[in-house]
Short mmCIF file of C-alpha atoms and ligand atoms in Angstrom, two decimals:
data_model
loop_
_atom_site.label_atom_id
_atom_site.label_comp_id
_atom_site.label_asym_id
_atom_site.label_seq_id
_atom_site.Cartn_x
_atom_site.Cartn_y
_atom_site.Cartn_z
CA MET A 8 114.08 -34.47 -74.85
CA THR A 9 110.29 -34.42 -74.60
CA SER A 10 108.33 -37.56 -73.88
CA ASP A 11 106.72 -37.39 -77.32
CA GLU A 12 110.20 -37.44 -78.82
CA LEU A 13 111.30 -40.34 -76.59
CA ARG A 14 108.37 -42.46 -77.75
CA VAL A 15 109.21 -41.78 -81.38
CA ARG A 16 112.95 -42.43 -80.91
CA PHE A 17 112.29 -45.78 -79.23
CA LEU A 18 109.80 -47.01 -81.82
CA ARG A 19 112.03 -45.87 -84.68
CA TYR A 20 115.15 -47.50 -83.24
CA PHE A 21 113.52 -50.90 -83.18
CA GLN A 22 111.67 -50.36 -86.44
CA GLU A 23 115.09 -49.90 -88.05
CA ARG A 24 115.88 -53.35 -86.63
CA ASN A 25 112.92 -54.95 -88.40
CA HIS A 26 110.33 -54.65 -85.62
CA THR A 27 106.71 -53.93 -86.54
CA ILE A 28 105.33 -50.91 -84.68
CA ARG A 29 102.13 -51.84 -82.85
CA PRO A 30 99.94 -49.06 -81.42
CA SER A 31 98.95 -49.15 -77.77
CA THR A 32 95.87 -51.28 -77.13
CA SER A 33 93.13 -50.72 -74.58
CA LEU A 34 93.69 -50.88 -70.81
CA VAL A 35 90.97 -53.52 -70.88
CA PRO A 36 92.50 -56.67 -72.38
CA THR A 37 90.44 -58.14 -75.17
CA ASP A 38 89.65 -61.85 -75.14
CA ASP A 39 91.68 -62.53 -72.01
CA PRO A 40 89.54 -63.63 -69.09
CA THR A 41 92.62 -64.11 -66.87
CA LEU A 42 93.30 -60.36 -66.60
CA LEU A 43 91.34 -57.34 -65.43
CA PHE A 44 93.72 -54.77 -66.88
CA THR A 45 96.59 -54.40 -69.32
CA SER A 46 99.38 -54.26 -66.78
CA ALA A 47 102.42 -54.67 -69.06
CA GLY A 48 103.50 -54.09 -72.64
CA MET A 49 103.47 -57.80 -73.39
CA VAL A 50 99.79 -58.35 -72.56
CA PRO A 51 98.47 -57.74 -76.10
CA PHE A 52 101.10 -60.17 -77.43
CA LYS A 53 100.27 -63.21 -75.29
CA SER A 54 99.07 -65.36 -78.19
CA TYR A 55 102.37 -64.71 -80.02
CA PHE A 56 104.40 -65.71 -76.98
CA LEU A 57 102.42 -68.91 -76.62
CA GLY A 58 103.02 -69.74 -80.29
CA GLN A 59 99.27 -69.66 -81.04
CA ASP A 60 99.65 -66.77 -83.49
CA LYS A 61 102.66 -66.89 -85.77
CA SER A 62 101.96 -63.86 -87.97
CA LEU A 63 104.55 -61.66 -86.25
CA ILE A 64 108.11 -62.33 -85.15
CA ARG A 65 109.31 -58.90 -83.97
CA ALA A 66 107.27 -56.05 -82.57
CA VAL A 67 107.78 -52.75 -80.75
CA SER A 68 105.22 -50.71 -78.85
CA CYS A 69 104.54 -47.99 -76.34
CA GLN A 70 101.71 -49.52 -74.34
CA ARG A 71 99.51 -47.70 -71.86
CA CYS A 72 99.36 -49.79 -68.68
CA PHE A 73 97.42 -49.78 -65.43
CA ARG A 74 98.45 -51.61 -62.23
CA THR A 75 97.22 -51.35 -58.69
CA SER A 76 99.97 -53.52 -57.22
CA ASP A 77 102.06 -50.44 -56.31
CA ILE A 78 99.20 -48.14 -55.35
CA GLU A 79 100.35 -47.78 -51.73
CA GLU A 80 103.72 -46.54 -52.96
CA VAL A 81 102.29 -43.99 -55.39
CA GLY A 82 103.11 -40.45 -54.34
CA LYS A 83 105.47 -41.62 -51.60
CA THR A 84 108.23 -42.46 -54.07
CA ASN A 85 109.39 -40.64 -57.19
CA ARG A 86 108.79 -43.56 -59.47
CA HIS A 87 105.63 -45.59 -58.78
CA HIS A 88 102.40 -45.21 -60.71
CA THR A 89 99.02 -46.76 -61.31
CA PHE A 90 98.95 -45.54 -64.92
CA PHE A 91 102.16 -45.53 -66.95
CA GLU A 92 103.44 -46.14 -70.44
CA MET A 93 105.73 -49.03 -71.18
CA LEU A 94 108.19 -49.01 -74.06
CA GLY A 95 108.91 -52.54 -75.21
CA ASN A 96 110.53 -54.61 -77.92
CA PHE A 97 109.45 -58.19 -78.46
CA SER A 98 110.76 -61.27 -80.18
CA PHE A 99 108.41 -64.18 -80.77
CA GLY A 100 110.72 -67.15 -81.22
CA ASP A 101 113.14 -65.02 -83.24
CA TYR A 102 116.14 -63.30 -81.61
CA PHE A 103 117.04 -64.01 -77.97
CA LYS A 104 119.29 -62.75 -75.17
CA GLU A 105 122.27 -61.61 -77.20
CA GLU A 106 120.44 -59.13 -79.43
CA ALA A 107 118.07 -58.02 -76.66
CA ILE A 108 121.00 -57.10 -74.40
CA ALA A 109 123.09 -55.49 -77.13
CA TRP A 110 120.24 -53.34 -78.47
CA ALA A 111 119.07 -52.22 -75.04
CA TRP A 112 122.59 -51.11 -74.23
CA GLU A 113 123.09 -49.39 -77.57
CA PHE A 114 119.75 -47.58 -77.32
CA LEU A 115 120.54 -46.16 -73.89
CA THR A 116 124.21 -45.34 -74.31
CA LYS A 117 124.44 -44.42 -78.02
CA GLU A 118 120.98 -43.37 -79.20
CA LEU A 119 120.18 -41.48 -75.99
CA ALA A 120 123.84 -40.92 -75.04
CA LEU A 121 123.34 -41.79 -71.36
CA PRO A 122 126.62 -42.37 -69.52
CA GLY A 123 127.38 -46.13 -69.41
CA GLU A 124 129.30 -45.77 -66.14
CA ASN A 125 126.07 -44.97 -64.26
CA PHE A 126 124.42 -48.28 -65.08
CA TRP A 127 124.06 -51.43 -62.99
CA ILE A 128 122.70 -54.76 -64.18
CA SER A 129 120.84 -57.45 -62.28
CA VAL A 130 120.51 -60.99 -63.63
CA TYR A 131 118.76 -64.13 -62.42
CA LYS A 132 121.07 -66.04 -60.06
CA ASP A 133 121.63 -69.02 -62.37
CA ASP A 134 121.76 -67.10 -65.64
CA ASP A 135 125.46 -67.49 -66.58
CA GLU A 136 124.67 -66.72 -70.20
CA ALA A 137 123.29 -63.27 -69.35
CA VAL A 138 126.35 -62.55 -67.19
CA ARG A 139 128.60 -63.55 -70.09
CA LEU A 140 126.69 -61.36 -72.58
CA TRP A 141 126.76 -58.29 -70.32
CA SER A 142 130.49 -58.81 -69.74
CA LYS A 143 131.05 -59.08 -73.48
CA ILE A 144 129.49 -55.63 -73.91
CA GLY A 145 131.99 -54.23 -71.45
CA LEU A 146 130.16 -54.20 -68.11
CA ARG A 147 132.57 -54.67 -65.19
CA PRO A 148 131.88 -57.80 -63.06
CA GLU A 149 131.03 -55.74 -59.95
CA ARG A 150 128.27 -54.00 -61.92
CA ILE A 151 126.50 -57.29 -62.71
CA VAL A 152 124.55 -58.52 -59.68
CA ARG A 153 122.93 -61.94 -59.43
CA LEU A 154 119.54 -61.86 -57.68
CA GLY A 155 116.81 -64.37 -56.83
CA GLU A 156 113.38 -65.24 -58.08
CA GLU A 157 111.68 -62.40 -56.25
CA SER A 158 113.21 -59.69 -58.41
CA ASN A 159 114.64 -61.52 -61.42
CA PHE A 160 112.06 -64.03 -62.53
CA TRP A 161 109.14 -62.38 -64.29
CA LYS A 162 105.61 -63.72 -64.12
CA MET A 163 102.34 -62.01 -64.83
CA GLY A 164 99.90 -63.32 -62.27
CA GLU A 165 99.82 -67.04 -61.72
CA ILE A 166 99.77 -68.40 -65.25
CA GLY A 167 101.10 -67.64 -68.73
CA PRO A 168 104.41 -66.72 -70.38
CA CYS A 169 107.27 -66.10 -67.94
CA GLY A 170 111.02 -66.44 -67.52
CA PRO A 171 114.23 -65.15 -65.95
CA CYS A 172 114.94 -61.48 -66.46
CA SER A 173 117.74 -58.95 -66.40
CA GLU A 174 117.17 -55.41 -65.20
CA ILE A 175 119.04 -52.28 -66.21
CA LEU A 176 119.26 -49.79 -63.35
CA ILE A 177 120.70 -46.31 -63.33
CA ASP A 178 122.47 -44.83 -60.33
CA GLN A 179 120.99 -41.37 -59.89
CA GLY A 180 123.54 -40.41 -57.29
CA LYS A 181 123.73 -40.13 -53.50
CA ASP A 182 121.53 -37.03 -53.39
CA ILE A 183 118.49 -39.06 -54.39
CA GLY A 184 117.06 -41.71 -52.08
CA CYS A 185 117.93 -42.93 -48.60
CA GLY A 186 121.47 -41.53 -48.48
CA ARG A 187 122.78 -44.57 -46.58
CA SER A 188 126.36 -45.62 -47.40
CA GLU A 189 125.22 -49.22 -47.79
CA CYS A 190 122.48 -48.29 -50.31
CA SER A 191 122.61 -50.69 -53.27
CA ILE A 192 120.52 -51.79 -56.23
CA GLU A 193 118.51 -53.93 -53.81
CA CYS A 194 117.45 -50.91 -51.74
CA SER A 195 113.83 -49.83 -52.17
CA CYS A 196 114.69 -46.11 -52.22
CA ASP A 197 114.75 -43.98 -55.37
CA ARG A 198 118.53 -43.87 -55.91
CA PHE A 199 119.00 -46.93 -58.15
CA LEU A 200 116.22 -46.56 -60.65
CA GLU A 201 115.11 -49.67 -62.47
CA LEU A 202 114.80 -48.41 -66.00
CA TRP A 203 114.41 -51.41 -68.26
CA ASN A 204 113.47 -55.01 -67.68
CA LEU A 205 114.56 -57.61 -70.24
CA VAL A 206 112.55 -60.79 -69.82
CA PHE A 207 113.82 -63.95 -71.41
CA THR A 208 110.44 -65.58 -71.81
CA GLN A 209 111.07 -69.31 -71.97
CA PHE A 210 108.18 -70.87 -70.04
CA ASP A 211 104.42 -71.07 -69.94
CA CYS A 212 103.48 -71.33 -66.27
CA GLN A 213 100.60 -73.77 -65.71
CA LEU A 214 97.89 -73.54 -63.07
CA ASP A 215 99.67 -76.13 -60.92
CA GLY A 216 102.91 -74.08 -61.07
CA GLU A 217 104.64 -76.29 -63.63
CA LEU A 218 107.03 -74.32 -65.88
CA LYS A 219 106.34 -75.75 -69.30
CA PRO A 220 109.07 -74.79 -71.81
CA LEU A 221 107.69 -72.74 -74.70
CA PRO A 222 108.24 -74.09 -78.24
CA LYS A 223 110.73 -71.26 -78.85
CA PRO A 224 112.26 -68.77 -76.42
CA ASN A 225 111.04 -65.18 -76.68
CA ILE A 226 112.03 -61.70 -75.65
CA ASP A 227 109.74 -59.31 -73.75
CA THR A 228 111.21 -56.03 -72.63
CA GLY A 229 109.64 -53.17 -70.74
CA MET A 230 110.94 -49.70 -69.94
CA GLY A 231 108.80 -47.14 -68.10
CA LEU A 232 108.47 -44.03 -70.21
CA GLU A 233 108.00 -41.85 -67.13
CA ARG A 234 111.28 -43.11 -65.65
CA LEU A 235 113.16 -42.66 -68.88
CA ALA A 236 111.74 -39.15 -69.22
CA CYS A 237 112.84 -38.40 -65.66
CA VAL A 238 116.42 -39.38 -66.47
CA MET A 239 116.51 -37.71 -69.88
CA GLN A 240 114.93 -34.48 -68.62
CA GLU A 241 117.39 -34.47 -65.70
CA LYS A 242 114.64 -34.41 -63.09
CA LYS A 243 114.68 -35.92 -59.64
CA SER A 244 111.22 -37.43 -59.92
CA ASN A 245 108.82 -38.74 -62.57
CA PHE A 246 106.35 -36.20 -61.23
CA GLU A 247 108.56 -33.36 -62.44
CA THR A 248 108.57 -34.53 -66.06
CA ASP A 249 106.44 -33.19 -68.89
CA LEU A 250 104.17 -36.23 -68.42
CA LEU A 251 103.02 -35.26 -64.95
CA PHE A 252 104.17 -31.83 -63.85
CA PRO A 253 101.54 -29.86 -65.82
CA ILE A 254 98.88 -31.74 -63.80
CA ILE A 255 100.54 -30.81 -60.52
CA GLU A 256 100.69 -27.18 -61.64
CA ARG A 257 96.97 -27.22 -62.39
CA ILE A 258 96.12 -28.72 -58.98
CA ILE A 259 98.21 -26.02 -57.34
CA GLN A 260 96.34 -23.40 -59.34
CA ILE A 261 92.95 -24.81 -58.30
CA THR A 262 93.74 -25.38 -54.61
CA ARG A 263 96.24 -22.56 -54.13
CA VAL A 264 98.43 -24.78 -51.98
CA GLU A 265 102.09 -23.99 -51.73
CA HIS A 266 104.35 -26.49 -53.41
CA LYS A 267 107.36 -27.95 -51.57
CA LYS A 268 106.40 -26.58 -48.18
CA ASP A 269 104.64 -29.55 -46.64
CA GLU A 270 105.46 -33.18 -47.51
CA LYS A 271 101.88 -34.39 -46.90
CA LYS A 272 100.54 -31.83 -49.34
CA ASP A 273 103.21 -32.70 -51.92
CA THR A 274 102.38 -36.39 -51.59
CA ALA A 275 98.71 -35.59 -52.12
CA LEU A 276 99.59 -33.60 -55.24
CA ARG A 277 101.50 -36.57 -56.61
CA ILE A 278 98.78 -39.09 -55.78
CA ILE A 279 96.12 -36.97 -57.46
CA ALA A 280 98.34 -36.37 -60.53
CA ASP A 281 98.90 -40.09 -60.87
CA HIS A 282 95.32 -41.15 -60.25
CA ILE A 283 93.72 -38.66 -62.62
CA ARG A 284 95.73 -40.12 -65.50
CA SER A 285 94.35 -43.56 -64.65
CA LEU A 286 90.80 -42.25 -64.38
CA VAL A 287 91.02 -40.50 -67.75
CA PHE A 288 92.51 -43.41 -69.64
CA LEU A 289 90.30 -46.05 -68.05
CA ALA A 290 87.25 -43.95 -68.93
CA TYR A 291 88.67 -43.50 -72.45
CA ASP A 292 88.77 -47.31 -72.64
CA ARG A 293 85.17 -47.53 -71.41
CA VAL A 294 85.59 -48.41 -67.77
CA TYR A 295 82.85 -46.78 -65.71
CA PRO A 296 82.22 -46.55 -61.98
CA GLU A 297 80.51 -49.70 -60.75
CA ASN A 298 80.45 -51.80 -57.62
CA VAL A 299 82.21 -54.77 -59.14
CA GLY A 300 85.08 -55.65 -61.47
CA ARG A 301 86.97 -52.92 -63.28
CA GLY A 302 84.41 -50.27 -62.41
CA TYR A 303 84.99 -50.96 -58.73
CA VAL A 304 88.70 -50.35 -59.16
CA TRP A 305 88.00 -47.13 -61.10
CA ARG A 306 85.70 -45.93 -58.32
CA SER A 307 88.28 -46.71 -55.62
CA VAL A 308 90.95 -44.78 -57.50
CA LEU A 309 88.66 -41.76 -57.80
CA ARG A 310 87.85 -41.90 -54.10
CA ARG A 311 91.49 -42.04 -53.13
CA ALA A 312 92.26 -39.02 -55.30
CA SER A 313 89.26 -37.02 -54.17
CA TRP A 314 89.93 -37.71 -50.52
CA GLN A 315 93.54 -36.61 -50.83
CA GLY A 316 92.24 -33.29 -52.16
CA ARG A 317 89.68 -32.93 -49.41
CA HIS A 318 91.87 -33.99 -46.53
CA HIS A 319 95.29 -32.60 -47.39
CA LEU A 320 94.59 -29.79 -49.85
CA LYS A 321 91.40 -28.66 -48.08
CA ILE A 322 89.25 -28.58 -51.18
CA GLN A 323 85.59 -29.27 -50.44
CA ASP A 324 84.03 -29.24 -53.92
CA PRO A 325 84.54 -31.63 -56.82
CA PHE A 326 87.74 -30.65 -58.60
CA LEU A 327 89.08 -33.72 -60.38
CA TYR A 328 87.07 -33.05 -63.54
CA GLN A 329 88.93 -29.75 -63.92
CA LEU A 330 92.15 -31.70 -64.42
CA VAL A 331 90.85 -33.63 -67.42
CA PRO A 332 91.80 -31.00 -70.06
CA VAL A 333 95.39 -30.81 -68.84
CA VAL A 334 95.76 -34.61 -68.94
CA ILE A 335 94.36 -34.68 -72.45
CA ASN A 336 96.76 -31.93 -73.56
CA ILE A 337 99.72 -34.06 -72.49
CA PHE A 338 98.65 -36.77 -74.94
CA PRO A 339 97.97 -35.03 -78.23
CA SER A 340 98.62 -38.14 -80.28
CA VAL A 341 96.14 -40.47 -78.57
CA GLU A 342 93.46 -41.04 -81.13
CA GLY A 343 90.00 -39.76 -80.23
CA LEU A 344 90.99 -38.67 -76.72
CA LEU A 345 90.30 -34.99 -77.30
CA HIS A 346 86.95 -35.88 -78.74
CA GLN A 347 85.98 -37.59 -75.48
CA ARG A 348 86.91 -34.67 -73.27
CA GLU A 349 83.40 -33.60 -72.29
CA TYR A 350 82.27 -37.12 -71.69
CA ILE A 351 85.25 -38.08 -69.50
CA SER A 352 84.94 -34.85 -67.50
CA LYS A 353 81.27 -35.53 -66.94
CA ILE A 354 81.73 -39.08 -65.66
CA ILE A 355 84.46 -37.92 -63.28
CA HIS A 356 82.47 -34.90 -62.12
CA MET A 357 79.31 -36.89 -61.36
CA GLU A 358 81.16 -39.62 -59.56
CA GLU A 359 83.10 -37.17 -57.42
CA GLU A 360 79.93 -35.29 -56.52
CA ARG A 361 78.41 -38.55 -55.48
CA PHE A 362 81.47 -39.47 -53.43
CA ILE A 363 81.40 -36.17 -51.59
CA GLU A 364 77.77 -36.89 -50.65
CA THR A 365 78.90 -40.32 -49.45
CA LEU A 366 81.61 -38.72 -47.36
CA ASN A 367 79.17 -36.27 -45.85
CA LEU A 368 77.06 -39.24 -44.75
CA GLY A 369 79.91 -41.63 -43.95
CA GLU A 370 82.19 -39.44 -41.88
CA PRO A 371 79.71 -39.14 -38.96
CA LEU A 372 79.16 -42.92 -39.16
CA LEU A 373 82.87 -43.50 -38.89
CA CYS A 374 83.13 -41.23 -35.89
CA ASN A 375 80.24 -43.06 -34.18
CA ARG A 376 81.78 -46.46 -34.85
CA ILE A 377 85.12 -45.33 -33.46
CA ARG A 378 83.56 -43.66 -30.46
CA SER A 379 81.60 -46.78 -29.58
CA SER A 380 84.75 -48.93 -29.86
CA VAL A 381 86.61 -46.51 -27.60
CA ASN A 382 83.71 -46.45 -25.11
CA LYS A 383 83.68 -50.23 -25.00
CA GLY A 384 87.37 -50.13 -24.10
CA GLU A 385 88.42 -51.78 -27.35
CA LYS A 386 91.91 -51.14 -28.63
CA THR A 387 91.45 -52.22 -32.23
CA LEU A 388 89.06 -51.45 -35.05
CA SER A 389 88.15 -54.83 -36.53
CA GLY A 390 88.93 -55.86 -40.12
CA LYS A 391 85.21 -56.36 -40.75
CA ASP A 392 84.40 -52.84 -39.51
CA ILE A 393 87.12 -51.28 -41.66
CA PHE A 394 85.95 -53.24 -44.67
CA GLU A 395 82.32 -52.32 -44.16
CA LEU A 396 83.13 -48.61 -43.80
CA TYR A 397 85.27 -48.84 -46.92
CA ASP A 398 83.18 -51.11 -49.10
CA THR A 399 79.58 -50.38 -48.09
CA HIS A 400 79.92 -46.77 -47.02
CA GLY A 401 82.60 -45.80 -49.53
CA LEU A 402 85.13 -44.31 -47.10
CA PRO A 403 88.77 -44.45 -48.20
CA VAL A 404 90.94 -46.65 -46.02
CA GLU A 405 93.41 -43.82 -45.39
CA LEU A 406 90.62 -41.77 -43.89
CA ILE A 407 89.49 -44.63 -41.65
CA LYS A 408 93.08 -45.23 -40.55
CA GLU A 409 93.82 -41.62 -39.77
CA VAL A 410 90.67 -41.02 -37.74
CA ALA A 411 91.09 -44.32 -35.84
CA ARG A 412 94.70 -43.54 -34.99
CA GLU A 413 93.83 -40.07 -33.83
CA GLU A 414 91.45 -41.72 -31.33
CA GLY A 415 94.13 -44.15 -30.18
CA LEU A 416 92.74 -47.26 -31.92
CA SER A 417 94.95 -49.61 -33.86
CA LEU A 418 93.65 -51.37 -36.95
CA ASP A 419 93.16 -55.04 -37.65
CA GLU A 420 95.00 -54.76 -40.97
CA GLU A 421 95.28 -58.52 -41.39
CA GLY A 422 91.52 -58.96 -41.02
CA PHE A 423 90.94 -56.12 -43.46
CA ARG A 424 93.31 -57.70 -45.98
CA ARG A 425 91.39 -60.96 -45.71
CA GLU A 426 88.11 -59.19 -46.42
CA MET A 427 89.72 -57.37 -49.35
CA GLU A 428 91.00 -60.61 -50.82
CA LEU A 429 87.52 -62.07 -50.68
CA GLN A 430 86.18 -58.97 -52.43
CA GLN A 431 88.89 -59.16 -55.07
CA MET A 432 88.02 -62.78 -55.75
CA ARG A 433 84.38 -61.83 -56.19
CA SER A 434 85.48 -58.95 -58.40
CA ARG A 435 87.73 -61.12 -60.56
CA ALA A 436 85.08 -63.74 -61.00
CA PHE A 437 82.80 -61.04 -62.29
CA GLY A 438 85.48 -59.37 -64.41
CA THR A 439 85.16 -61.85 -67.24
CA SER A 440 81.53 -61.38 -67.99
CA PHE A 441 80.44 -57.93 -66.93
CA LYS A 442 79.15 -55.45 -69.42
CA SER A 443 78.85 -51.83 -68.50
CA THR A 444 76.78 -49.10 -70.00
CA VAL A 445 77.15 -45.37 -69.80
CA ALA A 446 73.82 -45.13 -68.05
CA SER A 447 74.83 -47.43 -65.24
CA SER A 448 77.53 -44.99 -64.18
CA VAL A 449 75.23 -42.03 -64.03
CA GLN A 450 73.80 -41.07 -60.69
CA ILE A 451 71.65 -38.06 -60.16
CA PRO A 452 72.68 -36.82 -56.76
CA THR A 453 69.64 -34.66 -56.07
CA TYR A 454 67.27 -37.65 -55.88
CA GLN A 455 66.78 -39.43 -52.60
CA THR A 456 66.09 -43.15 -52.64
CA GLU A 457 65.07 -44.66 -49.35
CA PHE A 458 66.83 -47.98 -48.67
CA ILE A 459 64.41 -50.46 -47.12
CA GLY A 460 66.48 -53.63 -47.53
CA TYR A 461 67.01 -54.12 -43.80
CA GLU A 462 63.27 -54.81 -43.31
CA GLU A 463 61.87 -55.80 -46.72
CA PHE A 464 62.75 -57.96 -49.69
CA THR A 465 59.97 -56.66 -51.94
CA ALA A 466 58.12 -53.38 -52.12
CA GLU A 467 55.95 -51.14 -54.23
CA ALA A 468 57.85 -48.09 -55.39
CA LYS A 469 57.40 -45.01 -57.52
CA ILE A 470 59.69 -44.14 -60.43
CA ILE A 471 61.04 -40.69 -59.67
CA ALA A 472 63.35 -40.36 -62.66
CA ILE A 473 64.19 -41.99 -65.97
CA ILE A 474 67.76 -41.49 -67.18
CA LYS A 475 69.17 -42.14 -70.62
CA ASP A 476 72.82 -41.49 -71.52
CA GLY A 477 73.18 -39.32 -68.46
CA LEU A 478 70.15 -37.17 -69.17
CA GLU A 479 66.74 -37.19 -67.55
CA LYS A 480 63.81 -38.17 -69.78
CA GLU A 481 60.05 -37.83 -69.47
CA LYS A 482 59.27 -41.36 -70.68
CA ALA A 483 60.81 -44.47 -72.15
CA LYS A 484 59.58 -46.77 -74.90
CA SER A 485 59.24 -50.51 -74.53
CA GLY A 486 62.56 -52.21 -75.34
CA GLU A 487 64.58 -49.04 -74.72
CA GLU A 488 67.52 -49.34 -72.29
CA VAL A 489 67.29 -46.75 -69.51
CA GLU A 490 68.10 -46.30 -65.83
CA ILE A 491 65.27 -45.78 -63.42
CA ILE A 492 65.45 -44.15 -60.03
CA LEU A 493 62.94 -45.28 -57.42
CA ASP A 494 61.70 -43.49 -54.32
CA LYS A 495 62.49 -46.59 -52.25
CA THR A 496 64.12 -49.93 -52.87
CA PRO A 497 65.22 -53.06 -51.01
CA PHE A 498 68.13 -53.52 -53.45
N1 LIG B 518 106.82 -57.83 -68.87
C1 LIG B 518 107.95 -57.23 -68.23
C2 LIG B 518 107.55 -56.19 -67.21
O1 LIG B 518 106.39 -55.85 -67.09
C3 LIG B 518 108.84 -56.62 -69.26
O2 LIG B 518 108.08 -55.98 -70.24
O3 LIG B 518 108.40 -55.71 -66.52
#
């Protein structure tokens, strides 16, 4: 069953049960200053959950989502992503646990005919009602596992709608995952795949942590389309499904690497395939490379992907833009995506060119910094140094780590994390109010601007280029919005 068909089957199943189909919204949440990105299917429905909007009681969607919380796992496992689609059905003060559980089970085992004996269920430790409802459907007691807050109480960030949840996991068999005899649904390997999360949204978490009961309990469910496709297409990994494999094939074609010969290369292929989907859809939703907020995240994702290509697949030139057409082909039904093909390719191409220039400048700097640490007899590269190389000089952390380790230096990861947290706070604070323009993302790599900010705060400078919508112009009129490039600047 293709992914296109799975989307349709899911939406139709719940439409037949009186749910209104809602199209996917942007990856940039509208009117929600608490979030940088749409990270779950329920995000566009927050006002319904909170009882502020009462115009809808049941909805179903396939929402495009972006999360960076699992970015370190991406490519190393078969199932983690930064960009993914979430299938979800929602009840706003209407039906509750009983229907949510019964329909989820019926959809998987009847509509999709997946074998019921392969499923495992987790429930929140105190949720006797959920245990009773799963038993009523026919689940054997040993297949229903009670777990704690960590895995079975769903919250999105610090505040907002939340509640206990019940997960449906599928046992993919001993051949997938760690292979240990004691492997269970709590193991972090790929064997027990969490397919669907049913959240029983009963509370509105306040800033001080208080769980305020919502006027009426709600249902928020989320099932990863990539994971469902993996199971339905009988693949071992999400990256082998029709949602991702065509991208891997294209990377192989461009780089001529051999697939399934070297785990590092395969991991790089998966990371790039994941990241390019994020870059395309964030650009489609008007996120552009910038040094703060969402644009900063976009830029970091591009750098990670580009560096994987350079380091592991030995590709020196920009290549990510060449993957844009294949990503777009996978999503024929996304409105206006095809139309934006040239534009998205251009943004990605320019930014990658710029990054490669950064690397050409930054790599020697990194080597110097490491050499001087080694010469001084230091054993660790400080968190501040790592952060500066990463944030100011644009070097991916993986690159810094690998080079440092090769020279026998360990890394002050804790210090680096602290610096990152500070940066994220600055980034979040900015996320609510920033406005980006196409022009601000455009950099013309052939121009050289001398940075004089170490000595001067003000200076006289010459305009060496005027850019509008990515193109160079001879002049600009008063009141027109353009980018200017100066021969030198203290900024
Ligand atoms: N909000 C829940 C999740 O993201 C279920 O949709 O898992």
